[in-house]
Amino acid sequence: MMGKNRVQYGGRAFTQDAQAAMKGNIVRGLIELITNADDAYGPAASGKIRVEVEHRRKSAWKVVVKDRATGMRMETMRRVFGQLGARTSGFETGQAVRGNLGRGAKDVAAFGPVTFASICENYYAEMVLEPDGTYDDPIERRVTDDDRRRLGIPRGSGTVVTITVDSRFRCPQHSTLVDNLSKHYQLRDINSDPRRELTLVDLNSTDSEAIRYGLPSLAEEVACDIEVPGYDAVASLRISRLPERADNPTSDPLRPEGILVKGNRGIYENTLFSLESNPHAHWFVGSLTCPMIDTLARQYDDLESGSQEHTSDNPMPIITRTRDGLEHEHPFYKALVEAAELHLARLVKAEEKKAQEGGAHESARLRRALDSLGRDLAQLVDSDLREVDEDGLGGGRGAGDTEPVRIIPANPVLYMGEDKTLSVVVLKEVGVDEFNVDVDPEGVIEVLDQSPIELRQHPRRDDCLIGQIHLRPLIEDEETLLTVTCGEVEAVASVYVRPERDIPDPIPPSDLEFVRTSYQLAHGRRRSLGLRAPTDVINAAGSTRVRVTSNDAGIVVLGPETELVFDEEQLCFVGSVSVDPRVLGATATLTANLGDAVATCEVSVRERDGGGPSLQIKIVDEVQGRFRAYVDLVNDVTIIKIFGSHPAIKRYLGPGPNFPKQDTSEARAVIAEIVAGEAARLVMNRKYRVAGELDGPAFYAEHHYYLDKYLARCHKLMLSDVEGPSKTDTLKIS
């Protein structure tokens, strides 16, 4: 008689499955451990979760996650961490925990050996799980004072998980981890729960950050319960409108927009359903909560463990094994989306109508092209404006840049007597950790660094490295090409040397003041704001310490007071105050007090780098005399308005408001020309505010420098998705 056997699940299979779930991203492992700690506290109890990261290069590094929850004894530890696929989390009995197909924290062994240490009922238990899935028998003994000191659990119970991460996995910068953990959609409920306190600690510097997630209080556009067709299930749908439209891809787990699909406790995905490609859908944020998701997952497991046949309404696991959301082919998911999407589609339709009223009817293709150009051009303009004004356009790097090697600024200008620093940003996929610099012709500038120059981790982008080049101008009114070589990839910048510029004598302030009257801060990124005070104010106050407060909890002033010190170059006392912009869309008035002196500034919080463009381009169905376009500033956003009904533009776009020829190569080329011209004018206006600073020839030479620089980028992006032979034809505008 033949017996029934089972396929053996070996160490290699364990490792492959764990790696598939973690994808080499330590943030995914941290999410697993943080949500486990949150589940250990339960939905009602308060508690702290502490994450510690040791930052090292080219050697193993440690990640530690601590909680002060219930802890576990040895047998529980063996059952939870020593059995693959076992139903041990409590999810299977209906407890309000997340559950993950019996794998859970075991998958973090993909990064290296994992030590689980726990205190429960005055017993200490420990177990080490290796990357191949093997482990020695857990140990257990009476807890000692040394155990408590080592784990940082002075009393009560708790669990500490330590991963010794293999050196082949890159350790993200501390600031990158703060950003990822605070904004990741799967942690948003934890990070906004007042009963939970999540802290990230840099073990190298002992710096710590409280990890929180906040959105402004938004009015709900939709708040209803919906029935799921074909199932005895009800879902709760909540949708609100963001204060500004975002523009992030589905793959970005940090994006603010999107509907969070939830079960009883877990957040499974962030989606705009089939409306992802519609730019107007990215106005909306919300949640779709349905306990039936967890019920179906449990029912499937019940039948599977009993070797019973699955039903047609629940034929497959609804939660994906790799933690990448729900199974979109599951009939329940399809029915749930169909019911919820109707409400989102109605809101999107209203946004489309609102955008069209009184303006142009832009095609989706043109809108995407304009958004892409807005983000890309904003970086070039921002870089040029920072030569004059620290804040530039106030925007950051967009998500659309794909050059493997970039020199920033792209075409630097040096002034005699002033050294300048350039940045070199390199995608990690290039596969190098250093670069070489060459100059041709030589003698125009001096490179102060010795090649090769080392690259380090980019402070805000996990996929990039960054390095710096320090230059000194040698010959004025000359130009040279600077070439950066990274392996087989090159980037070239044109460097121009100008005569020494006259720096006017500083004018000290007449009273206590912020350096600027208003600031636009990136969400979640701390920033220092400058303060200045004349000597008279300091003497009258008898102090150099300034107290700064905020009238909005979404914008937090860090530190009780700021110390001002005398600056001999500015001939006044100066200092800075650190501000944490925690809530997207928040606005606040900051007030500085020094004796009887008072200063204020206005602060607003906008979407961070990778969000909507800080320079927006719109086509409007208007005629404004001889002007083809106009640069406007609306709510701190720079907008280039193109007057589509101007006679010189209308012939290429067609009559408004539909502009039927807007997607032709001729229309796109005209738009590119206009946008480049307005961007050049924007920089010239900011750079030369006083009439007569340049004579006619010098002005036009300067203007054409920026115009040529922006034209190439504008034409490239505006014509990239235009098909047909006319795309490459020479455009003749008469």
Short mmCIF file of C-alpha atoms in Angstrom, two decimals, residues 3 13 99 145 165 209 266 324 327 365 440 466 476 522 556 593-594 638 641 657 687 723:
data_model
loop_
_atom_site.label_atom_id
_atom_site.label_comp_id
_atom_site.label_asym_id
_atom_site.label_seq_id
_atom_site.Cartn_x
_atom_site.Cartn_y
_atom_site.Cartn_z
CA GLY A 3 1.71 6.03 1.61
CA ALA A 13 13.23 27.57 0.05
CA GLY A 99 -1.34 37.99 10.91
CA ASP A 145 19.10 42.29 36.80
CA VAL A 165 22.28 42.68 9.04
CA GLU A 209 13.35 61.05 16.55
CA GLY A 266 -3.84 45.81 9.13
CA ASP A 324 2.37 43.56 -1.55
CA GLU A 327 -4.91 39.64 -4.31
CA ARG A 365 -1.52 63.39 -22.19
CA ASP A 440 38.86 70.91 -20.89
CA ILE A 466 26.26 61.89 -3.75
CA GLU A 476 37.52 85.59 -15.97
CA ALA A 522 8.65 70.60 2.98
CA VAL A 556 6.54 72.75 15.95
CA ASN A 593 10.22 87.65 21.51
CA LEU A 594 13.34 89.38 22.82
CA THR A 638 4.76 79.60 -9.14
CA LYS A 641 -0.21 80.64 -17.44
CA PRO A 657 -11.63 75.91 -24.77
CA LYS A 687 18.34 88.21 -10.38
CA GLU A 723 4.21 60.29 -32.24
#
